[in-house]
Amino acid sequence: LDVPADDHPVGAQLMGSDPREFGPAARALADAGYDVIDINFGCPVHKAVSRCRGGWLLADPPLALDIVQQVLDAVGGDRPVTVKMRRGLDDSAESERRFFAILDGVFERGAAAVTVHGRTVKQRYAGCSAWGFLGRVKRHVGARVILGSGDLLRAADAVAMLRITGVDGVSLARGAIGNPWIFRECLALWTGRPLPPPPSLAELHATLLDHFREAVEFYGPRDGGM
């Protein structure tokens, strides 16, 4: 749980199924120096959903909101608490009703922001992220903070989502894997500057070496290169 002094602000995400475990875990993360505590109600992978974790919790608003309350009770006065959601388990009306019950309950209890991924849990990573739904969510919550997610594979996608949906910010996931430079590209486009050139071979080499050295320092020489 160590957080380097130069690695702020940094958030930590919790995922589980037992509300009683969330408060102590959130407190431990806050005490370790994490600046934001996030709760995962969005993971669609089988090993999470089959254990009643991640996206599965979108099917049970009372349980999901109990988890949020436990975290807020533990750290709400010290750290902002945020929640990550997908737009429901599936495309049914009941799933959408449960989504909005959780969304409204999260904000009523004092969460600082909610990230919404525009796919359902059933979709996993197939099909398109429903940006229109993100716009509906933002209009529904008004001044409360919504971050959008889904299909942000280029810097231009992030800027387009902000402008099309009206969300307050974006959360990049797969678009940043292997491409940490996407963030400087997003900043440039959003502030009206030209897209910066891609990283040079020298920068790629330096970044790979830095990543490798940190992996070896963290995991040790045997596992660091695996």
Short mmCIF file of C-alpha atoms in Angstrom, two decimals:
data_model
loop_
_atom_site.label_atom_id
_atom_site.label_comp_id
_atom_site.label_asym_id
_atom_site.label_seq_id
_atom_site.Cartn_x
_atom_site.Cartn_y
_atom_site.Cartn_z
CA LEU A 1 0.00 0.00 0.00
CA ASP A 2 3.01 2.33 0.01
CA VAL A 3 2.46 5.59 -1.88
CA PRO A 4 5.62 7.38 -3.07
CA ALA A 5 5.83 11.04 -2.14
CA ASP A 6 5.86 12.10 -5.80
CA ASP A 7 2.77 10.03 -6.70
CA HIS A 8 -0.06 12.37 -5.71
CA PRO A 9 -2.93 12.74 -6.15
CA VAL A 10 -3.58 9.00 -6.29
CA GLY A 11 -6.72 7.00 -5.68
CA ALA A 12 -7.33 3.43 -4.52
CA GLN A 13 -10.26 1.27 -5.58
CA LEU A 14 -12.11 -1.26 -3.45
CA MET A 15 -14.04 -4.26 -4.72
CA GLY A 16 -15.85 -6.92 -2.72
CA SER A 17 -19.24 -8.22 -1.61
CA ASP A 18 -19.33 -7.97 2.21
CA PRO A 19 -20.19 -4.44 3.42
CA ARG A 20 -18.49 -5.12 6.76
CA GLU A 21 -15.10 -5.37 5.06
CA PHE A 22 -15.30 -2.05 3.23
CA GLY A 23 -15.05 0.37 6.14
CA PRO A 24 -11.81 -1.03 7.63
CA ALA A 25 -10.32 -1.41 4.15
CA ALA A 26 -11.17 2.18 3.22
CA ARG A 27 -9.71 3.43 6.51
CA ALA A 28 -6.49 1.52 5.88
CA LEU A 29 -6.16 3.03 2.42
CA ALA A 30 -6.78 6.55 3.72
CA ASP A 31 -4.22 6.05 6.48
CA ALA A 32 -1.73 4.79 3.87
CA GLY A 33 -1.97 8.14 2.10
CA TYR A 34 -4.36 7.58 -0.79
CA ASP A 35 -6.14 10.80 -1.74
CA VAL A 36 -9.39 9.31 -3.09
CA ILE A 37 -11.24 6.10 -2.22
CA ASP A 38 -13.20 4.60 -5.12
CA ILE A 39 -15.74 1.75 -5.00
CA ASN A 40 -16.04 -0.64 -7.94
CA PHE A 41 -19.60 -1.46 -9.03
CA GLY A 42 -18.57 -1.86 -12.66
CA CYS A 43 -16.17 -4.76 -13.25
CA PRO A 44 -17.80 -7.16 -15.76
CA VAL A 45 -15.32 -10.05 -15.70
CA HIS A 46 -16.62 -13.46 -14.71
CA LYS A 47 -14.40 -13.96 -11.67
CA ALA A 48 -15.79 -10.75 -10.12
CA VAL A 49 -19.45 -11.09 -11.13
CA SER A 50 -19.61 -14.79 -10.17
CA ARG A 51 -18.49 -13.85 -6.64
CA CYS A 52 -21.14 -11.11 -6.30
CA ARG A 53 -18.61 -8.33 -6.77
CA GLY A 54 -18.06 -5.47 -9.19
CA GLY A 55 -20.85 -5.14 -11.72
CA TRP A 56 -23.00 -7.75 -9.98
CA LEU A 57 -23.80 -5.22 -7.25
CA LEU A 58 -25.82 -3.18 -9.76
CA ALA A 59 -28.51 -5.86 -9.29
CA ASP A 60 -28.81 -5.16 -5.55
CA PRO A 61 -29.25 -1.43 -4.74
CA PRO A 62 -29.66 -1.95 -0.94
CA LEU A 63 -26.42 -3.93 -0.73
CA ALA A 64 -24.55 -1.50 -2.98
CA LEU A 65 -25.69 1.48 -0.95
CA ASP A 66 -24.81 -0.24 2.31
CA ILE A 67 -21.27 -0.62 0.98
CA VAL A 68 -21.13 3.07 0.06
CA GLN A 69 -22.36 4.06 3.50
CA GLN A 70 -19.74 1.90 5.20
CA VAL A 71 -16.96 3.59 3.24
CA LEU A 72 -18.35 7.08 3.83
CA ASP A 73 -18.68 6.40 7.55
CA ALA A 74 -15.04 5.29 7.64
CA VAL A 75 -13.38 8.03 5.57
CA GLY A 76 -16.00 10.47 4.32
CA GLY A 77 -14.71 13.31 6.44
CA ASP A 78 -11.08 12.76 5.44
CA ARG A 79 -11.14 11.67 1.81
CA PRO A 80 -13.50 12.07 -1.14
CA VAL A 81 -15.35 8.86 -1.92
CA THR A 82 -16.24 8.03 -5.51
CA VAL A 83 -18.07 5.17 -7.22
CA LYS A 84 -17.51 3.45 -10.57
CA MET A 85 -20.61 2.01 -12.30
CA ARG A 86 -21.73 0.61 -15.60
CA ARG A 87 -25.12 1.58 -17.00
CA GLY A 88 -26.70 -1.58 -15.64
CA LEU A 89 -26.48 -5.35 -15.77
CA ASP A 90 -28.27 -5.43 -19.13
CA ASP A 91 -30.62 -3.38 -21.30
CA SER A 92 -33.80 -4.16 -19.34
CA ALA A 93 -35.98 -1.46 -17.81
CA GLU A 94 -35.51 -3.03 -14.39
CA SER A 95 -31.76 -2.83 -14.72
CA GLU A 96 -31.98 0.86 -15.59
CA ARG A 97 -34.28 1.49 -12.62
CA ARG A 98 -31.76 -0.13 -10.30
CA PHE A 99 -28.94 1.91 -11.84
CA PHE A 100 -30.67 5.20 -11.07
CA ALA A 101 -31.63 4.01 -7.58
CA ILE A 102 -27.95 3.41 -6.84
CA LEU A 103 -26.82 6.60 -8.58
CA ASP A 104 -29.24 8.79 -6.62
CA GLY A 105 -28.51 6.98 -3.36
CA VAL A 106 -24.77 7.35 -3.80
CA PHE A 107 -25.02 11.12 -4.13
CA GLU A 108 -27.61 11.44 -1.36
CA ARG A 109 -25.17 9.73 1.01
CA GLY A 110 -22.37 12.14 0.17
CA ALA A 111 -20.20 10.65 -2.57
CA ALA A 112 -18.04 13.21 -4.37
CA ALA A 113 -18.40 11.83 -7.90
CA VAL A 114 -19.57 8.86 -9.95
CA THR A 115 -17.85 7.41 -13.01
CA VAL A 116 -20.28 5.84 -15.47
CA HIS A 117 -19.19 3.43 -18.20
CA GLY A 118 -21.62 3.45 -21.10
CA ARG A 119 -21.74 -0.35 -21.55
CA THR A 120 -23.74 -2.84 -19.53
CA VAL A 121 -22.13 -5.58 -17.48
CA LYS A 122 -23.52 -8.15 -19.92
CA GLN A 123 -21.79 -6.37 -22.83
CA ARG A 124 -18.43 -6.52 -21.11
CA TYR A 125 -16.21 -4.89 -23.77
CA ALA A 126 -18.29 -5.66 -26.86
CA GLY A 127 -20.34 -3.16 -28.83
CA CYS A 128 -20.35 0.58 -28.35
CA SER A 129 -20.41 2.64 -25.21
CA ALA A 130 -23.75 4.47 -25.01
CA TRP A 131 -22.65 8.09 -24.86
CA GLY A 132 -26.27 9.19 -25.14
CA PHE A 133 -26.94 7.48 -21.82
CA LEU A 134 -24.05 9.39 -20.26
CA GLY A 135 -25.69 12.62 -21.37
CA ARG A 136 -28.96 11.54 -19.75
CA VAL A 137 -27.15 10.74 -16.51
CA LYS A 138 -25.44 14.13 -16.43
CA ARG A 139 -28.71 15.97 -17.02
CA HIS A 140 -30.35 13.85 -14.32
CA VAL A 141 -27.81 14.72 -11.60
CA GLY A 142 -27.38 18.40 -12.48
CA ALA A 143 -24.40 19.99 -10.74
CA ARG A 144 -23.16 16.74 -9.24
CA VAL A 145 -19.95 15.36 -10.73
CA ILE A 146 -20.15 12.66 -13.40
CA LEU A 147 -17.12 11.20 -15.16
CA GLY A 148 -17.71 9.36 -18.43
CA SER A 149 -16.00 6.19 -19.58
CA GLY A 150 -16.05 3.88 -22.57
CA ASP A 151 -14.56 4.00 -26.09
CA LEU A 152 -11.89 6.55 -25.15
CA LEU A 153 -9.08 5.10 -27.22
CA ARG A 154 -7.66 8.39 -28.55
CA ALA A 155 -7.30 11.89 -27.13
CA ALA A 156 -9.86 13.12 -29.64
CA ASP A 157 -12.38 10.64 -28.21
CA ALA A 158 -12.00 12.12 -24.72
CA VAL A 159 -12.57 15.65 -25.97
CA ALA A 160 -15.56 14.50 -28.03
CA MET A 161 -17.16 12.81 -25.01
CA LEU A 162 -16.81 15.96 -22.92
CA ARG A 163 -18.43 18.08 -25.60
CA ILE A 164 -21.17 15.66 -26.64
CA THR A 165 -22.34 14.40 -23.27
CA GLY A 166 -21.66 17.34 -20.95
CA VAL A 167 -19.97 15.12 -18.35
CA ASP A 168 -17.56 16.85 -15.98
CA GLY A 169 -14.56 14.70 -16.82
CA VAL A 170 -13.51 11.43 -18.40
CA SER A 171 -11.91 8.23 -17.16
CA LEU A 172 -9.55 6.50 -19.58
CA ALA A 173 -8.90 2.79 -19.17
CA ARG A 174 -7.90 0.62 -22.13
CA GLY A 175 -6.90 3.70 -24.12
CA ALA A 176 -4.06 4.32 -21.67
CA ILE A 177 -2.67 0.77 -21.67
CA GLY A 178 0.77 1.01 -23.25
CA ASN A 179 0.14 4.66 -24.07
CA PRO A 180 0.69 6.96 -21.08
CA TRP A 181 1.19 9.82 -23.53
CA ILE A 182 -2.55 9.93 -24.20
CA PHE A 183 -2.99 12.20 -21.18
CA ARG A 184 -0.73 14.95 -22.48
CA GLU A 185 -2.50 14.62 -25.82
CA CYS A 186 -5.89 15.06 -24.12
CA LEU A 187 -4.67 18.14 -22.27
CA ALA A 188 -3.32 19.68 -25.45
CA LEU A 189 -6.53 19.19 -27.41
CA TRP A 190 -8.77 20.35 -24.56
CA THR A 191 -6.78 23.56 -24.14
CA GLY A 192 -6.84 24.32 -27.85
CA ARG A 193 -3.24 23.40 -28.66
CA PRO A 194 -2.10 21.12 -31.49
CA LEU A 195 -1.77 17.41 -30.88
CA PRO A 196 1.83 16.84 -29.72
CA PRO A 197 4.06 14.54 -31.76
CA PRO A 198 4.17 10.87 -30.79
CA PRO A 199 6.94 9.83 -28.41
CA SER A 200 10.36 9.42 -29.94
CA LEU A 201 12.23 6.13 -29.86
CA ALA A 202 14.44 7.58 -27.13
CA GLU A 203 11.39 8.45 -25.00
CA LEU A 204 9.87 5.02 -25.57
CA HIS A 205 13.16 3.39 -24.54
CA ALA A 206 13.46 5.53 -21.39
CA THR A 207 9.85 4.81 -20.39
CA LEU A 208 10.26 1.06 -20.86
CA LEU A 209 13.42 1.05 -18.77
CA ASP A 210 11.77 3.12 -16.04
CA HIS A 211 8.79 0.74 -15.97
CA PHE A 212 11.08 -2.29 -15.79
CA ARG A 213 13.21 -0.85 -12.99
CA GLU A 214 10.15 0.00 -10.91
CA ALA A 215 8.71 -3.48 -11.49
CA VAL A 216 11.95 -5.11 -10.33
CA GLU A 217 12.11 -2.80 -7.29
CA PHE A 218 8.52 -3.66 -6.35
CA TYR A 219 8.29 -7.38 -7.25
CA GLY A 220 11.94 -8.36 -6.90
CA PRO A 221 14.44 -9.58 -9.51
CA ARG A 222 12.72 -12.94 -10.06
CA ASP A 223 9.19 -11.69 -10.76
CA GLY A 224 9.83 -8.13 -11.89
CA GLY A 225 10.41 -9.01 -15.54
CA MET A 226 7.57 -11.50 -15.91
#
